[in-house]
Coordinates of C-alpha atoms in Angstrom, one line a residue:
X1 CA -0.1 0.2 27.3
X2 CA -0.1 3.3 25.1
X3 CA -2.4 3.3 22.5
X4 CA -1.5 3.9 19.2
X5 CA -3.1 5.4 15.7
X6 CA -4.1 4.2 12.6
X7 CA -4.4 5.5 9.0
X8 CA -5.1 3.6 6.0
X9 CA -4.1 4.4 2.3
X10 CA -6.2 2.6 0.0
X11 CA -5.8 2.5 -3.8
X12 CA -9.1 1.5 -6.1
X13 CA -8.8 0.5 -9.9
X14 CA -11.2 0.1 -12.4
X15 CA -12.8 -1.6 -15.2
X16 CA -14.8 0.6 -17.4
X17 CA -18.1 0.6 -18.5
X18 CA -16.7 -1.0 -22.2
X19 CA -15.2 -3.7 -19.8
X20 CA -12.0 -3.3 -20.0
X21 CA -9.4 -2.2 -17.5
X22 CA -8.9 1.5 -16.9
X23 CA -5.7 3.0 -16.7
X24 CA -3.3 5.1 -18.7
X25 CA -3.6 4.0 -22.2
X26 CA -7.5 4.6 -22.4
X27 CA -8.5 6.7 -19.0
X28 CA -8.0 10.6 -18.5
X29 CA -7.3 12.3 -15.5
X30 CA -11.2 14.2 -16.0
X31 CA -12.8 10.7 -16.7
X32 CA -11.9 9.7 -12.9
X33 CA -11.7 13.9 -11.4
X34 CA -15.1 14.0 -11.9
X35 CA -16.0 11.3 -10.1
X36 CA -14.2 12.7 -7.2
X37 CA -15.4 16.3 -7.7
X38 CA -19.1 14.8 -6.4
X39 CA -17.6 12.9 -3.0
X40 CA -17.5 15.2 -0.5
X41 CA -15.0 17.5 1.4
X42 CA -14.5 17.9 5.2
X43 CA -12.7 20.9 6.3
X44 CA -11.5 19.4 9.2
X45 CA -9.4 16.8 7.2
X46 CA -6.4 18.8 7.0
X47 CA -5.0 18.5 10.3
X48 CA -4.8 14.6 9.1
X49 CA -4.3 14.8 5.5
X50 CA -1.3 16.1 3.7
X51 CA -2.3 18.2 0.6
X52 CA 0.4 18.4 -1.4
X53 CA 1.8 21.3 -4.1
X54 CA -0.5 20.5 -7.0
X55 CA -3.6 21.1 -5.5
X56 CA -5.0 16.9 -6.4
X57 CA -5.1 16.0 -2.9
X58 CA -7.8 18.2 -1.5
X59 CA -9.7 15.2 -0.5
X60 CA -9.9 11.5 1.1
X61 CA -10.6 10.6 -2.4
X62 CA -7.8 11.8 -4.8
X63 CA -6.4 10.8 -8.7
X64 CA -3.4 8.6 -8.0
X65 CA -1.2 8.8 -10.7
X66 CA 1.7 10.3 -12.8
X67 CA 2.2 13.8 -12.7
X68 CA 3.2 16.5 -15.5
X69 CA 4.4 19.8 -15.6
X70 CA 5.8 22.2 -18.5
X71 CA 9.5 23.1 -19.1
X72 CA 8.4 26.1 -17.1
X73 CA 7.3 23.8 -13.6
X74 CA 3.1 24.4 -14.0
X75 CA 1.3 21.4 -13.5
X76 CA 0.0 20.1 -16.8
X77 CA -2.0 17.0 -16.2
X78 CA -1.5 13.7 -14.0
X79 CA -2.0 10.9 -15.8
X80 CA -4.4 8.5 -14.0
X81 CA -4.2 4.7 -12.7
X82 CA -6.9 5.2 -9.9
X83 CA -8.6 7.2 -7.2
X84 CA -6.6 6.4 -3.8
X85 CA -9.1 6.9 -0.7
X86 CA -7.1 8.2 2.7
X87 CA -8.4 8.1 6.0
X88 CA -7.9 10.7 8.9
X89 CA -6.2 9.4 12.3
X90 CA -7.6 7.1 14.2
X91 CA -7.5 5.8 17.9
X92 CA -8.6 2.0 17.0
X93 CA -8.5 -0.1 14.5
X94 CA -12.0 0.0 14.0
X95 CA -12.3 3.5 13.4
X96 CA -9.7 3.5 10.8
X97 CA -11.7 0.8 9.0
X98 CA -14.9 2.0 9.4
X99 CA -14.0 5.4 7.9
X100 CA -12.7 3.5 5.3
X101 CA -15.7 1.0 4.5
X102 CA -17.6 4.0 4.2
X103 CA -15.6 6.2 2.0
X104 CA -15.4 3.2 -0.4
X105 CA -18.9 2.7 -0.4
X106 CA -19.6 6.1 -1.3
X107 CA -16.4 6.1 -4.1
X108 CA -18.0 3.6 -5.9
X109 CA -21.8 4.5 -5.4
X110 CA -20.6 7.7 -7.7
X111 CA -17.9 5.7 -9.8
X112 CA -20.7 3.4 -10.6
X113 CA -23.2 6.4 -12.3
X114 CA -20.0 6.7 -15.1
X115 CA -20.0 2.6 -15.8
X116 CA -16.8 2.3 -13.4
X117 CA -17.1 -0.8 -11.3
X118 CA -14.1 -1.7 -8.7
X119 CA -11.6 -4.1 -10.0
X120 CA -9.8 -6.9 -7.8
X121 CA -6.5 -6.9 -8.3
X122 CA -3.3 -5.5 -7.4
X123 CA -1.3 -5.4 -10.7
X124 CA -2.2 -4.1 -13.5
X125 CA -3.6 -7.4 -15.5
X126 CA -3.1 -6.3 -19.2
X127 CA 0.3 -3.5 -19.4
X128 CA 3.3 -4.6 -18.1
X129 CA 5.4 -0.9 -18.4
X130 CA 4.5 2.8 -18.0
X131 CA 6.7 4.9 -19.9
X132 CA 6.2 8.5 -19.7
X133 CA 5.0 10.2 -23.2
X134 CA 5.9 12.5 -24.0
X135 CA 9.5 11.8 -22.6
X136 CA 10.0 13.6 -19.3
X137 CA 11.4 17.0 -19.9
X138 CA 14.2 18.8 -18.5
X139 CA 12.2 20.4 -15.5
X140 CA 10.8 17.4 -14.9
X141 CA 14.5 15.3 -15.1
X142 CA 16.1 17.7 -12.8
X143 CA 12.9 17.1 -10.5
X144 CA 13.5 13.3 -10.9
X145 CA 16.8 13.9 -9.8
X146 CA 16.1 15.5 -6.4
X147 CA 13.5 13.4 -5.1
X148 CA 14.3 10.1 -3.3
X149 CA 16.5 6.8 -4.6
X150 CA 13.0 5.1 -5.5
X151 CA 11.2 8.0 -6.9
X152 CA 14.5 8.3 -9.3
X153 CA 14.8 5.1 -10.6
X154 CA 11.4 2.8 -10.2
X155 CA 8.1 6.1 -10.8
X156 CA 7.3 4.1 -12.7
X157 CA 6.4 0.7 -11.2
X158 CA 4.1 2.3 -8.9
X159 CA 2.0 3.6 -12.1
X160 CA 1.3 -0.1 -12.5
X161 CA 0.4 -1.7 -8.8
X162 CA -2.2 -1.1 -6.4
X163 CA -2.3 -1.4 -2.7
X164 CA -2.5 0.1 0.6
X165 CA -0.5 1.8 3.1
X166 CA -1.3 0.7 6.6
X167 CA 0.0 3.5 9.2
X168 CA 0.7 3.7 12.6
X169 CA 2.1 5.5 15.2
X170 CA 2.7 5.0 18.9
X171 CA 2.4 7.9 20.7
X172 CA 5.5 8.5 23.0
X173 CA 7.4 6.5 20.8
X174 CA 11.1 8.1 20.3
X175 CA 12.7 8.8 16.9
X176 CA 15.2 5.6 17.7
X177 CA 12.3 3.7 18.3
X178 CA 10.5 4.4 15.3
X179 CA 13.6 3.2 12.9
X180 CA 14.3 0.1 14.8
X181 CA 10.7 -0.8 14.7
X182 CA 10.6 0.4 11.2
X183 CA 13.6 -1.9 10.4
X184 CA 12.0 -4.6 12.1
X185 CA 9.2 -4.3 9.9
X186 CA 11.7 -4.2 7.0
X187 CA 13.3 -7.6 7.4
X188 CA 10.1 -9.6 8.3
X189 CA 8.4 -7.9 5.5
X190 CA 9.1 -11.4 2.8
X191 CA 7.5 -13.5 5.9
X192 CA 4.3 -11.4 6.3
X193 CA 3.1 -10.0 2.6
X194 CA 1.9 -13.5 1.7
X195 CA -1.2 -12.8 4.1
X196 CA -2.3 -10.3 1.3
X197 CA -1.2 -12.0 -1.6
X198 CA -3.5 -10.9 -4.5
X199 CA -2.0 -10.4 -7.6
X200 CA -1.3 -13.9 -9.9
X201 CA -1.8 -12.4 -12.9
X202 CA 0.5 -11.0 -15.4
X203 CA 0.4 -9.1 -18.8
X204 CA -3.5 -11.1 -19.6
X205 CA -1.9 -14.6 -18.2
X206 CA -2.1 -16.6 -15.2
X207 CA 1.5 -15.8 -13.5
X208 CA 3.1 -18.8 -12.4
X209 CA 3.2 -17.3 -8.5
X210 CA 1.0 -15.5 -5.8
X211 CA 2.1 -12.1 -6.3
X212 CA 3.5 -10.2 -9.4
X213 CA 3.3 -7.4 -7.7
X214 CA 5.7 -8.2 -5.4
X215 CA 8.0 -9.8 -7.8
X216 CA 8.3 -6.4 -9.2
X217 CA 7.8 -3.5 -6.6
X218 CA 9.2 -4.4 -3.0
X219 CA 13.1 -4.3 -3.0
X220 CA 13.7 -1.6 -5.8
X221 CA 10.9 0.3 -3.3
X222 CA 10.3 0.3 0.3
X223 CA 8.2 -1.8 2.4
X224 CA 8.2 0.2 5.1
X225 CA 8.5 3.8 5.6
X226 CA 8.9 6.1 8.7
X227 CA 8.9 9.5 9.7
X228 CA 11.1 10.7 13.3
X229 CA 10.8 13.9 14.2
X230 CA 13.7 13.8 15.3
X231 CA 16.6 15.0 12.1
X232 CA 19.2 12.7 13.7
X233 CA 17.6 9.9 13.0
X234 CA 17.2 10.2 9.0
X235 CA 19.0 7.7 7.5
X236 CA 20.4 7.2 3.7
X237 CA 19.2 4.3 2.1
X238 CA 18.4 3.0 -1.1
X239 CA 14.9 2.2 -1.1
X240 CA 13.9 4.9 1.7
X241 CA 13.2 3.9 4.9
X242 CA 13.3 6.8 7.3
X243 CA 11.5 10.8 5.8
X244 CA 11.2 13.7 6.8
X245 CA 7.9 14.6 8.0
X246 CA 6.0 17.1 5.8
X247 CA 2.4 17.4 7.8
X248 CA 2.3 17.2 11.2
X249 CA 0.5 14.4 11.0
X250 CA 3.1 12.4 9.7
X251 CA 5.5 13.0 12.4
X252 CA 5.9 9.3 14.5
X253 CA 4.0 7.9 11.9
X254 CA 5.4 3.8 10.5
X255 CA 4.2 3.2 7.1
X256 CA 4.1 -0.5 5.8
X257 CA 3.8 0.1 2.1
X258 CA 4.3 -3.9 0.9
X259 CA 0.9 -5.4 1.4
X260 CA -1.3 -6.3 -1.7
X261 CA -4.6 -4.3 -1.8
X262 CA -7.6 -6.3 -0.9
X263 CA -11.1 -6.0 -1.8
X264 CA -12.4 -7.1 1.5
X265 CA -11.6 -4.6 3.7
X266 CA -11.6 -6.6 6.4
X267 CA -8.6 -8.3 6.2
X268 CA -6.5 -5.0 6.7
X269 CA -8.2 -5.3 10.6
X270 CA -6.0 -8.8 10.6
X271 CA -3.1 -6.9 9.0
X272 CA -3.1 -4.1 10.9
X273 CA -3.4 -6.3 14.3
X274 CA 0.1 -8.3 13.4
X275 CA 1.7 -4.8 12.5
X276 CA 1.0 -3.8 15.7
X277 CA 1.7 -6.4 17.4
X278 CA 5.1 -6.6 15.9
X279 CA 6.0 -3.2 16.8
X280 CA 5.4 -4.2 20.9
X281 CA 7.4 -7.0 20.2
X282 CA 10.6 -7.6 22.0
X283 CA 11.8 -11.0 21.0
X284 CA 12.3 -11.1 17.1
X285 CA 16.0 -10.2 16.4
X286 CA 15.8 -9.4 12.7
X287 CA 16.4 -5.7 11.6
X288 CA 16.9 -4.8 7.9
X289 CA 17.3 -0.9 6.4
X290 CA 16.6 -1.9 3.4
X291 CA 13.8 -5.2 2.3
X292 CA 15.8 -8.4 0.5
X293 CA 14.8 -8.7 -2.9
X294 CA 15.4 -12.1 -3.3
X295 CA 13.3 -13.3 -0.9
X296 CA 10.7 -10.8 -1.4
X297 CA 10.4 -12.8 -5.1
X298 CA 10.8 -16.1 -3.6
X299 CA 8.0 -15.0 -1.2
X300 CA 6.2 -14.2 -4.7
X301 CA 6.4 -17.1 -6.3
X302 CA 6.1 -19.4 -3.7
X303 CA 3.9 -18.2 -0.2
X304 CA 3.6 -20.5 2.7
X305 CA 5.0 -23.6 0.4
X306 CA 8.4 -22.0 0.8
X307 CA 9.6 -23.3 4.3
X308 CA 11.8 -20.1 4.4
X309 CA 8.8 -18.4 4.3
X310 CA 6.2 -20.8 6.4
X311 CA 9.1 -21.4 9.5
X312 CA 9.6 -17.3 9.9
X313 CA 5.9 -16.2 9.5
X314 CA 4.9 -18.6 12.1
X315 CA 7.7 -17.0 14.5
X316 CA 6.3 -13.1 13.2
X317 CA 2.6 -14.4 14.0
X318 CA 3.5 -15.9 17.2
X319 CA 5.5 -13.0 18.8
X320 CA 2.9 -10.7 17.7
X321 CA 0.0 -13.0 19.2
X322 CA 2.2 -13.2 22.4
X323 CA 2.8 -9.3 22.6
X324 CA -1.1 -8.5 22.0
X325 CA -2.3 -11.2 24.9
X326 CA -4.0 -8.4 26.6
X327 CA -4.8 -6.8 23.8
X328 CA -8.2 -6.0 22.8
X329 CA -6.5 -6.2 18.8
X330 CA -5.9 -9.9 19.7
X331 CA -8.4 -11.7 18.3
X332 CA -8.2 -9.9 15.1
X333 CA -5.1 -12.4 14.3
X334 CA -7.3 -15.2 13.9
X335 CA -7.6 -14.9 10.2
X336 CA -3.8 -14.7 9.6
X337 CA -3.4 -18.3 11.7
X338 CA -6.0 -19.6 9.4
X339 CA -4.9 -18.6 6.4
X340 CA -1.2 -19.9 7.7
X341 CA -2.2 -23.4 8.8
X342 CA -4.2 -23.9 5.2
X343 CA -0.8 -22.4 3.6
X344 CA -3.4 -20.4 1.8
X345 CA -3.7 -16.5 0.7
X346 CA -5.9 -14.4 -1.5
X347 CA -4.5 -15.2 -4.5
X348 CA -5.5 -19.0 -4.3
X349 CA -9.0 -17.7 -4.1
X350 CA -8.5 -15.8 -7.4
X351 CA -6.8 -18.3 -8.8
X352 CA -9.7 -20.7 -8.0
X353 CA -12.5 -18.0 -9.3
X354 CA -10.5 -17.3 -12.6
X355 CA -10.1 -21.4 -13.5
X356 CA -13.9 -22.3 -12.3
X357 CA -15.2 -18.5 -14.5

């Protein structure tokens, strides 16, 4: 069996020291920078880690957020929601998580000497819009304008959720490949995010499902992502499913963006596991380009008590358990089988903490 990579993408909000929830109407891009300014910085990283234009991105720790620039293109300021925390490639699981338990640790060791403590949630639970203010400006429109379907019409959603991006690549793996897998991903995406369900609260209110963020974000956004090397094999889509690459490290790379964040790490083993196992998969039939909206939101509302839902996560689990039999990975599925069998996910536990609080 070939063995694959792994990179995780995890994005951290924050209460502040005054107790309430940091973010764009009362946090500046310096009150979180210099945090990250005191974490430190591995040269090595940058065969792994993409850097970007603006210069943020130096680090596994950077400002996630809304970026501004003056009518004349120079980067003004990005307006914060969090500090994401990247991991460099790895050849297990475990490494990928490890890295990542660690760099957390450290992020809120320092967060924690300016009053920031880690918030558990996946949705922003007070503002429910980001508008840009000022209004964008016309180097910023025409910029709008030339970036992707998603990045055009829904920047702003992503301003208000918070969650991971679980990566992997196969090496080997052919452009084709990668987009079929990619769209397998895709269309079993409503069946599988319930395992990470974390966000049932809306706008200071108990939402009446599992996941707002959900509701809102995957459909009008991608749930998967991939980037073939191979040109041929980019495909136009509304969300995006196939890029580009623009780091070497990105080429071959599958990026399942729909997942809830979690606060115990752990669980991204389980999720990583069933990713993997339903990329060596060759029984499931389903293929989407683009994720289904609607039962994204059912999936919301609903979870495992939706027999839509409960009937085609059990077949996802089950080809993935079957294609990972001799698998080392295997038995990191057990969680997913007990959280299926209890028709329970994260947001029950939430749920459960906020009415007993």
């Amino acid at each position: 069996m070939n063995p694959f990579r792994f990179g995780i993408e995890h994005e951290v909000a924050f209460y502040r020291a005054d107790g309430r929830f940091a973010d764009f109407t009362n946090t500046r891009f310096e009150d979180f920078q210099q945090i990250v300014d005191r974490l430190p910085e591995y040269a090595a990283d940058t065969e792994h880690l993409r850097q970007g234009d603006a210069g943020i991105r130096r680090k596994r720790w950077y400002i996630e957020g809304y970026e501004r620039f003056s009518a004349d293109g120079a980067l003004l300021t990005c307006v914060p929601k969090g500090i994401e925390i990247r991991t460099t490639i790895h050849n297990s699981i475990q490494g990928a998580l490890g890295e990542l338990q660690e760099s957390y640790r450290l992020l809120l060791e320092t967060a924690a000497d300016y009053g920031y403590r880690p918030a558990p949630v996946s949705f922003n639970p007070q503002q429910t819009r980001f508008t840009p203010d000022p209004p964008l400006n016309a180097f910023e429109l025409a910029q709008q304008r030339s970036e992707s379907p998603e990045e055009r019409d829904t920047a702003h959603i992503p301003m208000l959720t918070y969650g991971p991006d679980l990566s992997l690549s196969r090496p080997g793996m052919n452009s084709a490949d990668m987009v079929d897998a990619a769209s397998k991903l895709t269309y079993y995406s409503p069946f599988i995010t319930p395992f990470s369900f974390s966000s049932p609260f809306y706008a200071g209110e108990i939402w009446p499902g599992l996941s707002i963020r959900t509701w809102k974000r995957t459909g009008p956004r991608p749930a998967v992502l991939t980037f073939p090397p191979d040109s041929a094999y980019l495909l136009h889509s509304n969300p995006t499913l196939t890029k580009a690459p623009r780091h070497p490290a990105e080429a071959g790379r599958i990026e399942f963006k729909a997942f809830d964040s979690s606060t115990d790490l752990t669980l991204y083993a389980a999720l990583f596991a069933l990713l993997k196992g339903l990329v060596l998969d060759e029984s499931l039939p389903g293929r989407a380009i683009t994720p289904d909206t609607h039962l994204h939101q059912i999936a919301a509302l609903q979870g495992f008590d939706n027999p839509l839902v409960f009937r085609f996560a059990w077949q996802a689990l089950y080809a993935a358990d079957k294609a990972l039999a001799d698998d080392p990975d295997h038995e990191r599925l057990e969680p997913l089988f007990d959280m299926l069998q209890r028709k329970r996910t994260p947001a029950h536990e939430l749920l459960e903490m906020k009415v007993s609080a």
